[in-house]
Amino acid sequence: MPVLNNISTLYTCRDDGAQPDIHPINDAAIAWNNGTVEWVGKASDIPATFKSAEVIDAGGNIVIPGLVDCHTHLCFGGWRADEFEMRIQGRSYLEIAKAGGGILSTVKATRAATENELYEKAKNLLEEIISTGVTSIECKSGYGLSVEDELKQLRVYRKLREEFPVHIVSTFLGAHTYPPEYKEDRKAYINLVINEMIPAVAEENLATYCDIFVEESAFSVDEARKIFEAGKEHGLIPKLHADQLSSGGGAELAADIGAVSADHLEQISDEGIRKMADAGVIGVTLPIASLYTQQPYLNCRPLVDAGVEVAVATDFNPGSAPSYDLRLAMMLTCNHGRLTPSEALKGATIYAAKAMGVEKSAGSIEPGKSADFLLLNAPSVNFWLYHHQPKKPEKIFLKGQLLA
Ligand code: NIG
Ligand code: FE
């Protein structure tokens, strides 16, 4: 039953309050048992029951919850560095996609890879991601676009979940784009998603969520609605890629359909903001995708002002966001998304946990939750995000265990 003390400031990041309320405690301590937090408070108030516990000295560092990346495409074949260069030379993300690059080039590489090859690659990436302080992660399929290849990606996530202590939640993204063999028959592909993929995913219990890329160049609002309804019948909860490149009613659909989150939102309408706030849909900002596609960033301020809880994630994928650096996403959310460091921290902890449905067990430092927290050598969260450095946390505790 260890106690961590000598914490200069502990940011609990409890859900109550609004986006800026991260509930700091100065001169704090945490006690946990078997990987679960039992007590959090001022070091001077440690209850007598913990007085004989093993004491770990936090060295005056600050402590925040383990970070939560609630939007990634972790498992994929190949990379797309060629497109990075093409975009710098002036070709747009959409132009490249229409010419057969983009998502479809990753689909080709993912189909060509065996499950084992994909597992090895994703495992190496996940180890790196954990070392940056991410202790919960959402992972999407969407680079298979056939029954077997979608299942292949989701089985990689299942295996990672079995092998790693990190909290992993899987999302089925069969409606990411149309595969080449269905280019001329979109309806037939939608039928495949509805009649074969969703039942197969549900049968093996491989995903919690059903995601769709709702966009002019991908799936329309009406098509998405049909797919979400089918997913719901099989217990898959909706979440969306919405309003990224154009304002197409994605945010409104998220509210109508009862989605847990709507992600991207760079082109969201005022009506979409209002509807998301009313329905309690989490808005997920993905600023690394804006950085790499040279697209406008989401200004999160109108969403927060309207009462939408904004989460921050990386969107890690080989095309539009080839970086898994969640601290970078938080810093960009401050500089371009107009959130304060406290707001960005709430967005990458408890609100992100809500966007991936793990808020009962992760995302904040509270009794009853998984003992996931990071020691950071900075005087405050404000300073940590202001002085952006390529540096890992001083220490990472995941389920109460110190990671080597
Ligand atoms: O979230 N927008 C669609 N999907 C990804 C991009 C995936 C890719 O380019 O491979 C995104 O940005
Ligand atoms: Fe994405």
CSV table of C-alpha atoms and ligand atoms in Angstrom, one decimal:
chain,number,residue,atom,x,y,z
A,1,MET,CA,0.0,0.0,0.0
A,2,PRO,CA,2.4,2.8,-1.2
A,3,VAL,CA,2.0,6.5,-0.5
A,4,LEU,CA,3.5,9.1,-2.9
A,5,ASN,CA,4.3,12.3,-1.0
A,6,ASN,CA,6.3,15.5,-1.4
A,7,ILE,CA,4.2,16.5,-4.4
A,8,SER,CA,4.5,20.3,-4.9
A,9,THR,CA,1.1,20.4,-6.7
A,10,LEU,CA,-1.2,17.6,-7.6
A,11,TYR,CA,-3.7,18.3,-10.4
A,12,THR,CA,-6.6,15.8,-9.7
A,13,CYS,CA,-8.5,16.7,-12.9
A,14,ARG,CA,-11.8,15.6,-11.4
A,15,ASP,CA,-14.8,15.9,-13.8
A,16,ASP,CA,-16.8,18.4,-11.7
A,17,GLY,CA,-16.7,22.1,-12.6
A,18,ALA,CA,-15.9,23.4,-16.1
A,19,GLN,CA,-13.1,23.1,-18.6
A,20,PRO,CA,-10.5,25.2,-16.6
A,21,ASP,CA,-11.2,23.4,-13.3
A,22,ILE,CA,-8.4,20.9,-12.7
A,23,HIS,CA,-8.7,20.9,-8.9
A,24,PRO,CA,-5.1,21.4,-7.8
A,25,ILE,CA,-3.9,20.5,-4.3
A,26,ASN,CA,-0.6,21.9,-3.0
A,27,ASP,CA,1.8,19.9,-0.8
A,28,ALA,CA,-0.2,16.8,-1.7
A,29,ALA,CA,0.0,13.0,-1.3
A,30,ILE,CA,-1.6,10.0,-3.0
A,31,ALA,CA,-2.2,6.5,-1.4
A,32,TRP,CA,-3.1,3.5,-3.4
A,33,ASN,CA,-3.5,-0.3,-3.1
A,34,ASN,CA,-3.4,-3.0,-5.7
A,35,GLY,CA,-3.3,-0.5,-8.5
A,36,THR,CA,-6.3,1.6,-7.3
A,37,VAL,CA,-6.2,5.0,-5.7
A,38,GLU,CA,-7.5,4.9,-2.1
A,39,TRP,CA,-6.8,8.4,-0.9
A,40,VAL,CA,-5.8,11.8,-2.3
A,41,GLY,CA,-5.2,15.0,-0.3
A,42,LYS,CA,-2.8,17.3,1.5
A,43,ALA,CA,0.2,15.4,2.8
A,44,SER,CA,-0.4,16.8,6.3
A,45,ASP,CA,-3.9,15.1,6.3
A,46,ILE,CA,-2.7,11.5,5.5
A,47,PRO,CA,-5.1,9.2,7.4
A,48,ALA,CA,-3.5,7.0,10.1
A,49,THR,CA,-4.2,3.9,8.1
A,50,PHE,CA,-1.6,4.9,5.6
A,51,LYS,CA,1.1,5.9,8.2
A,52,SER,CA,2.9,2.6,8.0
A,53,ALA,CA,2.8,2.4,4.2
A,54,GLU,CA,5.8,2.4,1.9
A,55,VAL,CA,6.6,6.0,1.2
A,56,ILE,CA,7.8,7.2,-2.3
A,57,ASP,CA,9.2,10.7,-2.5
A,58,ALA,CA,7.9,12.7,-5.5
A,59,GLY,CA,10.9,15.0,-5.1
A,60,GLY,CA,8.8,18.2,-5.2
A,61,ASN,CA,7.6,17.4,-8.8
A,62,ILE,CA,4.1,18.2,-9.9
A,63,VAL,CA,1.7,15.3,-10.5
A,64,ILE,CA,-1.0,15.0,-13.2
A,65,PRO,CA,-3.1,12.0,-14.2
A,66,GLY,CA,-1.8,9.6,-16.9
A,67,LEU,CA,-2.6,11.2,-20.2
A,68,VAL,CA,-5.5,9.9,-22.3
A,69,ASP,CA,-5.2,9.8,-26.1
A,70,CYS,CA,-8.8,9.3,-27.2
A,71,HIS,CA,-8.3,9.3,-31.0
A,72,THR,CA,-5.6,7.3,-32.7
A,73,HIS,CA,-5.2,5.1,-35.8
A,74,LEU,CA,-2.4,3.1,-34.1
A,75,CYS,CA,-2.4,0.0,-36.3
A,76,PHE,CA,-1.4,0.5,-40.0
A,77,GLY,CA,0.9,-0.8,-42.7
A,78,GLY,CA,3.6,1.4,-44.2
A,79,TRP,CA,4.1,5.2,-43.9
A,80,ARG,CA,3.4,8.1,-46.2
A,81,ALA,CA,6.5,10.4,-46.0
A,82,ASP,CA,6.1,11.0,-49.8
A,83,GLU,CA,2.8,12.8,-49.2
A,84,PHE,CA,4.4,15.0,-46.5
A,85,GLU,CA,6.8,16.3,-49.2
A,86,MET,CA,4.0,16.6,-51.7
A,87,ARG,CA,1.9,18.7,-49.4
A,88,ILE,CA,4.8,21.0,-48.7
A,89,GLN,CA,5.2,21.4,-52.4
A,90,GLY,CA,1.6,22.6,-52.6
A,91,ARG,CA,-0.7,19.6,-53.2
A,92,SER,CA,-3.6,19.4,-50.8
A,93,TYR,CA,-4.6,16.4,-48.6
A,94,LEU,CA,-7.8,15.9,-50.7
A,95,GLU,CA,-5.9,16.2,-54.1
A,96,ILE,CA,-3.5,13.5,-53.0
A,97,ALA,CA,-6.4,11.3,-51.8
A,98,LYS,CA,-8.2,11.7,-55.1
A,99,ALA,CA,-5.1,10.6,-57.0
A,100,GLY,CA,-5.1,7.3,-55.1
A,101,GLY,CA,-2.8,8.3,-52.3
A,102,GLY,CA,-4.1,9.2,-48.8
A,103,ILE,CA,-6.0,6.7,-46.8
A,104,LEU,CA,-6.1,4.2,-49.7
A,105,SER,CA,-2.3,3.9,-49.9
A,106,THR,CA,-2.3,2.9,-46.3
A,107,VAL,CA,-5.2,0.5,-47.0
A,108,LYS,CA,-3.0,-1.2,-49.6
A,109,ALA,CA,-0.1,-1.5,-47.2
A,110,THR,CA,-2.3,-2.7,-44.3
A,111,ARG,CA,-3.9,-5.4,-46.4
A,112,ALA,CA,-0.5,-6.6,-47.6
A,113,ALA,CA,0.7,-7.0,-44.0
A,114,THR,CA,0.0,-10.1,-41.8
A,115,GLU,CA,-1.6,-9.7,-38.4
A,116,ASN,CA,1.7,-10.5,-36.8
A,117,GLU,CA,3.6,-7.9,-38.8
A,118,LEU,CA,0.9,-5.3,-37.8
A,119,TYR,CA,1.1,-6.4,-34.2
A,120,GLU,CA,4.9,-6.0,-34.0
A,121,LYS,CA,4.7,-2.6,-35.6
A,122,ALA,CA,1.9,-1.3,-33.4
A,123,LYS,CA,3.5,-2.8,-30.3
A,124,ASN,CA,6.7,-0.9,-30.9
A,125,LEU,CA,4.8,2.3,-31.4
A,126,LEU,CA,2.6,1.7,-28.3
A,127,GLU,CA,5.8,1.2,-26.1
A,128,GLU,CA,7.0,4.6,-27.3
A,129,ILE,CA,3.6,6.2,-26.7
A,130,ILE,CA,3.4,4.8,-23.1
A,131,SER,CA,6.9,6.2,-22.5
A,132,THR,CA,5.6,9.7,-23.2
A,133,GLY,CA,3.0,9.4,-20.4
A,134,VAL,CA,-0.1,8.1,-22.2
A,135,THR,CA,-1.8,5.5,-20.0
A,136,SER,CA,-5.2,5.2,-21.8
A,137,ILE,CA,-5.5,5.1,-25.6
A,138,GLU,CA,-8.3,4.7,-28.1
A,139,CYS,CA,-7.4,2.8,-31.3
A,140,LYS,CA,-9.3,2.7,-34.6
A,141,SER,CA,-9.5,0.2,-37.5
A,142,GLY,CA,-10.3,1.7,-40.9
A,143,TYR,CA,-7.3,0.7,-43.0
A,144,GLY,CA,-8.6,-2.7,-43.9
A,145,LEU,CA,-12.0,-1.9,-45.5
A,146,SER,CA,-12.8,-5.6,-46.0
A,147,VAL,CA,-14.3,-7.9,-43.4
A,148,GLU,CA,-11.0,-9.9,-42.8
A,149,ASP,CA,-8.7,-6.9,-42.9
A,150,GLU,CA,-10.8,-4.8,-40.5
A,151,LEU,CA,-11.0,-7.8,-38.1
A,152,LYS,CA,-7.2,-8.2,-38.5
A,153,GLN,CA,-6.6,-4.6,-37.2
A,154,LEU,CA,-9.1,-5.0,-34.4
A,155,ARG,CA,-7.5,-8.3,-33.3
A,156,VAL,CA,-4.1,-6.5,-33.1
A,157,TYR,CA,-5.7,-4.2,-30.6
A,158,ARG,CA,-7.2,-7.1,-28.6
A,159,LYS,CA,-3.8,-8.7,-28.4
A,160,LEU,CA,-2.2,-5.4,-27.3
A,161,ARG,CA,-4.9,-5.1,-24.6
A,162,GLU,CA,-4.0,-8.6,-23.4
A,163,GLU,CA,-0.2,-7.9,-23.3
A,164,PHE,CA,0.0,-4.3,-22.0
A,165,PRO,CA,-1.2,-2.7,-18.8
A,166,VAL,CA,-2.3,0.4,-20.6
A,167,HIS,CA,-6.1,1.0,-21.0
A,168,ILE,CA,-7.0,0.3,-24.6
A,169,VAL,CA,-10.4,0.9,-26.2
A,170,SER,CA,-11.1,-0.2,-29.8
A,171,THR,CA,-13.2,1.5,-32.4
A,172,PHE,CA,-14.5,0.0,-35.7
A,173,LEU,CA,-13.9,2.5,-38.6
A,174,GLY,CA,-15.0,0.4,-41.6
A,175,ALA,CA,-16.6,3.5,-43.0
A,176,HIS,CA,-13.4,5.4,-43.3
A,177,THR,CA,-13.5,5.6,-47.1
A,178,TYR,CA,-14.6,3.5,-50.0
A,179,PRO,CA,-12.1,0.8,-51.0
A,180,PRO,CA,-11.1,0.7,-54.7
A,181,GLU,CA,-13.2,-2.4,-55.5
A,182,TYR,CA,-16.4,-0.6,-54.4
A,183,LYS,CA,-15.6,2.8,-56.0
A,184,GLU,CA,-18.4,2.5,-58.5
A,185,ASP,CA,-20.9,0.9,-56.1
A,186,ARG,CA,-20.9,2.8,-52.8
A,187,LYS,CA,-24.2,1.3,-51.8
A,188,ALA,CA,-22.8,-2.2,-52.0
A,189,TYR,CA,-19.9,-1.2,-49.7
A,190,ILE,CA,-22.3,0.3,-47.2
A,191,ASN,CA,-24.3,-3.0,-47.3
A,192,LEU,CA,-21.0,-4.8,-46.6
A,193,VAL,CA,-20.3,-2.6,-43.6
A,194,ILE,CA,-23.8,-3.1,-42.2
A,195,ASN,CA,-24.5,-6.7,-43.1
A,196,GLU,CA,-21.1,-8.3,-42.7
A,197,MET,CA,-18.5,-6.1,-40.9
A,198,ILE,CA,-20.6,-4.8,-38.0
A,199,PRO,CA,-22.0,-8.3,-37.1
A,200,ALA,CA,-18.6,-9.9,-37.4
A,201,VAL,CA,-17.0,-7.2,-35.1
A,202,ALA,CA,-19.8,-7.6,-32.6
A,203,GLU,CA,-19.6,-11.4,-32.7
A,204,GLU,CA,-16.0,-11.3,-31.6
A,205,ASN,CA,-16.6,-8.4,-29.3
A,206,LEU,CA,-13.8,-6.5,-30.9
A,207,ALA,CA,-14.9,-2.9,-30.6
A,208,THR,CA,-16.8,-0.6,-28.2
A,209,TYR,CA,-17.4,2.2,-30.8
A,210,CYS,CA,-18.4,2.7,-34.4
A,211,ASP,CA,-16.7,5.6,-36.1
A,212,ILE,CA,-17.4,7.1,-39.5
A,213,PHE,CA,-15.6,9.7,-41.6
A,214,VAL,CA,-18.5,12.0,-42.4
A,215,GLU,CA,-17.3,14.3,-45.1
A,216,GLU,CA,-18.1,15.3,-48.7
A,217,SER,CA,-15.3,13.1,-50.0
A,218,ALA,CA,-16.2,10.1,-47.7
A,219,PHE,CA,-19.6,9.3,-46.2
A,220,SER,CA,-22.7,11.5,-46.3
A,221,VAL,CA,-24.8,12.3,-43.3
A,222,ASP,CA,-27.6,10.0,-44.5
A,223,GLU,CA,-25.2,7.1,-45.2
A,224,ALA,CA,-23.6,7.6,-41.8
A,225,ARG,CA,-27.0,7.6,-40.1
A,226,LYS,CA,-27.8,4.2,-41.6
A,227,ILE,CA,-24.5,2.7,-40.5
A,228,PHE,CA,-24.7,4.1,-37.0
A,229,GLU,CA,-28.2,2.7,-36.6
A,230,ALA,CA,-26.9,-0.7,-37.6
A,231,GLY,CA,-23.9,-0.4,-35.2
A,232,LYS,CA,-26.2,0.6,-32.4
A,233,GLU,CA,-28.3,-2.5,-32.9
A,234,HIS,CA,-25.1,-4.5,-32.3
A,235,GLY,CA,-24.1,-2.5,-29.2
A,236,LEU,CA,-21.5,-0.2,-30.9
A,237,ILE,CA,-21.6,3.4,-29.7
A,238,PRO,CA,-21.3,6.1,-32.3
A,239,LYS,CA,-18.4,8.6,-32.6
A,240,LEU,CA,-17.5,10.6,-35.7
A,241,HIS,CA,-14.9,12.3,-37.7
A,242,ALA,CA,-16.9,15.4,-38.4
A,243,ASP,CA,-16.6,18.7,-40.2
A,244,GLN,CA,-12.9,18.4,-40.8
A,245,LEU,CA,-12.6,19.7,-44.4
A,246,SER,CA,-16.1,21.0,-44.9
A,247,SER,CA,-19.1,21.9,-42.8
A,248,GLY,CA,-21.4,19.0,-43.7
A,249,GLY,CA,-23.7,18.6,-40.7
A,250,GLY,CA,-21.5,16.1,-38.9
A,251,ALA,CA,-21.7,17.8,-35.5
A,252,GLU,CA,-25.5,18.0,-35.9
A,253,LEU,CA,-25.6,14.3,-36.7
A,254,ALA,CA,-23.5,13.5,-33.7
A,255,ALA,CA,-26.0,15.2,-31.5
A,256,ASP,CA,-29.0,13.5,-33.2
A,257,ILE,CA,-27.6,10.0,-33.1
A,258,GLY,CA,-26.3,10.2,-29.5
A,259,ALA,CA,-22.6,10.0,-30.3
A,260,VAL,CA,-20.1,10.0,-27.4
A,261,SER,CA,-17.9,12.4,-29.3
A,262,ALA,CA,-17.4,14.3,-32.6
A,263,ASP,CA,-13.8,14.8,-33.6
A,264,HIS,CA,-11.9,17.3,-35.8
A,265,LEU,CA,-14.7,20.0,-36.1
A,266,GLU,CA,-12.5,22.6,-37.8
A,267,GLN,CA,-15.5,23.7,-39.9
A,268,ILE,CA,-18.2,23.2,-37.3
A,269,SER,CA,-21.3,25.5,-37.7
A,270,ASP,CA,-22.8,27.6,-34.9
A,271,GLU,CA,-25.9,25.3,-35.0
A,272,GLY,CA,-23.6,22.3,-34.6
A,273,ILE,CA,-21.9,23.8,-31.5
A,274,ARG,CA,-25.3,24.5,-30.0
A,275,LYS,CA,-26.6,21.0,-30.7
A,276,MET,CA,-23.5,19.3,-29.3
A,277,ALA,CA,-23.7,21.3,-26.1
A,278,ASP,CA,-27.4,20.4,-25.7
A,279,ALA,CA,-26.8,16.7,-26.3
A,280,GLY,CA,-23.6,16.6,-24.2
A,281,VAL,CA,-21.4,15.3,-27.1
A,282,ILE,CA,-17.7,15.7,-26.3
A,283,GLY,CA,-15.8,17.8,-28.9
A,284,VAL,CA,-12.4,16.4,-29.7
A,285,THR,CA,-9.8,18.7,-31.1
A,286,LEU,CA,-7.0,17.2,-33.2
A,287,PRO,CA,-4.5,20.0,-33.9
A,288,ILE,CA,-1.7,17.8,-35.2
A,289,ALA,CA,-3.9,17.0,-38.2
A,290,SER,CA,-4.2,20.8,-38.9
A,291,LEU,CA,-0.5,21.2,-38.5
A,292,TYR,CA,0.3,18.6,-41.0
A,293,THR,CA,-2.4,19.3,-43.6
A,294,GLN,CA,-1.9,23.1,-43.4
A,295,GLN,CA,-5.6,23.5,-42.6
A,296,PRO,CA,-7.1,25.9,-40.2
A,297,TYR,CA,-7.1,24.9,-36.5
A,298,LEU,CA,-10.2,24.5,-34.5
A,299,ASN,CA,-10.8,27.5,-32.3
A,300,CYS,CA,-12.1,25.7,-29.2
A,301,ARG,CA,-13.2,28.8,-27.4
A,302,PRO,CA,-16.7,29.1,-28.9
A,303,LEU,CA,-17.3,25.4,-28.0
A,304,VAL,CA,-16.2,25.8,-24.4
A,305,ASP,CA,-18.2,29.0,-24.1
A,306,ALA,CA,-21.3,27.2,-25.4
A,307,GLY,CA,-20.8,24.4,-22.8
A,308,VAL,CA,-19.2,21.7,-24.9
A,309,GLU,CA,-16.5,19.8,-23.1
A,310,VAL,CA,-13.4,19.7,-25.4
A,311,ALA,CA,-11.0,16.8,-25.4
A,312,VAL,CA,-7.5,17.0,-26.9
A,313,ALA,CA,-6.1,14.0,-28.9
A,314,THR,CA,-3.3,13.3,-31.4
A,315,ASP,CA,-5.2,11.6,-34.3
A,316,PHE,CA,-2.0,9.6,-34.7
A,317,ASN,CA,-2.0,8.1,-38.3
A,318,PRO,CA,0.5,7.8,-41.1
A,319,GLY,CA,-1.1,10.5,-43.3
A,320,SER,CA,-2.6,13.6,-41.7
A,321,ALA,CA,-1.0,13.3,-38.2
A,322,PRO,CA,2.2,11.2,-38.2
A,323,SER,CA,3.0,12.1,-34.6
A,324,TYR,CA,1.8,10.5,-31.3
A,325,ASP,CA,3.0,13.4,-29.2
A,326,LEU,CA,0.0,14.3,-27.0
A,327,ARG,CA,2.0,17.0,-25.2
A,328,LEU,CA,2.5,18.7,-28.6
A,329,ALA,CA,-1.2,18.4,-29.3
A,330,MET,CA,-1.9,20.1,-26.0
A,331,MET,CA,0.6,22.9,-26.7
A,332,LEU,CA,-1.0,23.5,-30.1
A,333,THR,CA,-4.4,23.5,-28.5
A,334,CYS,CA,-3.2,26.3,-26.3
A,335,ASN,CA,-1.5,28.3,-29.1
A,336,HIS,CA,-4.0,27.7,-31.9
A,337,GLY,CA,-7.1,26.3,-30.2
A,338,ARG,CA,-7.1,29.1,-27.6
A,339,LEU,CA,-7.4,27.0,-24.5
A,340,THR,CA,-5.4,27.8,-21.4
A,341,PRO,CA,-3.0,25.1,-20.2
A,342,SER,CA,-5.4,24.1,-17.5
A,343,GLU,CA,-8.2,23.7,-20.0
A,344,ALA,CA,-5.9,21.6,-22.3
A,345,LEU,CA,-5.0,19.4,-19.4
A,346,LYS,CA,-8.6,18.7,-18.6
A,347,GLY,CA,-9.0,18.0,-22.3
A,348,ALA,CA,-6.3,15.4,-22.4
A,349,THR,CA,-7.3,13.7,-19.1
A,350,ILE,CA,-10.9,13.4,-17.8
A,351,TYR,CA,-12.7,14.7,-20.9
A,352,ALA,CA,-10.7,12.5,-23.1
A,353,ALA,CA,-11.5,9.6,-20.8
A,354,LYS,CA,-15.2,10.5,-21.3
A,355,ALA,CA,-14.7,10.5,-25.0
A,356,MET,CA,-13.5,6.9,-24.9
A,357,GLY,CA,-15.8,5.7,-22.1
A,358,VAL,CA,-13.1,5.0,-19.4
A,359,GLU,CA,-14.0,7.9,-17.1
A,360,LYS,CA,-15.1,5.6,-14.3
A,361,SER,CA,-11.7,4.0,-14.0
A,362,ALA,CA,-9.2,6.6,-15.6
A,363,GLY,CA,-8.6,10.2,-16.5
A,364,SER,CA,-8.4,11.7,-13.0
A,365,ILE,CA,-6.6,11.0,-9.7
A,366,GLU,CA,-9.5,10.1,-7.3
A,367,PRO,CA,-10.2,7.2,-4.9
A,368,GLY,CA,-11.6,4.2,-6.7
A,369,LYS,CA,-9.7,4.9,-10.0
A,370,SER,CA,-6.7,3.3,-11.5
A,371,ALA,CA,-3.5,4.7,-10.0
A,372,ASP,CA,-2.2,6.2,-13.3
A,373,PHE,CA,-0.2,9.4,-12.8
A,374,LEU,CA,2.9,11.3,-14.1
A,375,LEU,CA,5.6,13.2,-12.2
A,376,LEU,CA,6.7,16.2,-14.1
A,377,ASN,CA,9.7,18.4,-13.3
A,378,ALA,CA,7.9,21.8,-13.8
A,379,PRO,CA,6.6,24.4,-11.3
A,380,SER,CA,3.1,24.2,-12.8
A,381,VAL,CA,1.0,22.9,-15.6
A,382,ASN,CA,1.1,26.3,-17.2
A,383,PHE,CA,4.9,26.2,-17.2
A,384,TRP,CA,5.0,22.6,-18.5
A,385,LEU,CA,3.0,23.5,-21.6
A,386,TYR,CA,4.7,26.9,-22.0
A,387,HIS,CA,8.2,25.5,-21.9
A,388,HIS,CA,7.7,22.8,-24.6
A,389,GLN,CA,10.6,20.4,-24.5
A,390,PRO,CA,11.2,17.0,-26.1
A,391,LYS,CA,11.2,15.4,-22.7
A,392,LYS,CA,9.5,12.5,-21.1
A,393,PRO,CA,7.9,12.6,-17.6
A,394,GLU,CA,10.2,12.1,-14.7
A,395,LYS,CA,8.2,9.1,-13.6
A,396,ILE,CA,5.1,7.2,-14.8
A,397,PHE,CA,2.9,5.1,-12.6
A,398,LEU,CA,0.4,2.9,-14.4
A,399,LYS,CA,-2.1,0.8,-12.4
A,400,GLY,CA,0.1,1.7,-9.4
A,401,GLN,CA,3.3,0.3,-10.9
A,402,LEU,CA,6.3,2.5,-11.6
A,403,LEU,CA,7.2,2.0,-15.3
A,404,ALA,CA,10.9,1.4,-15.9
B,1,NIG,O1,-8.5,11.6,-38.8
B,1,NIG,N1,-10.0,12.1,-41.6
B,1,NIG,C1,-9.9,10.9,-41.8
B,1,NIG,N2,-9.0,10.1,-41.2
B,1,NIG,C2,-7.8,10.4,-40.7
B,1,NIG,C3,-6.8,10.5,-41.7
B,1,NIG,C4,-6.3,9.2,-42.0
B,1,NIG,C5,-5.2,9.2,-43.1
B,1,NIG,O2,-4.9,10.2,-43.7
B,1,NIG,O3,-4.7,8.1,-43.2
B,1,NIG,C6,-7.9,11.7,-39.8
B,1,NIG,O4,-7.3,12.7,-40.1
B,2,FE,FE,-8.7,10.4,-37.2
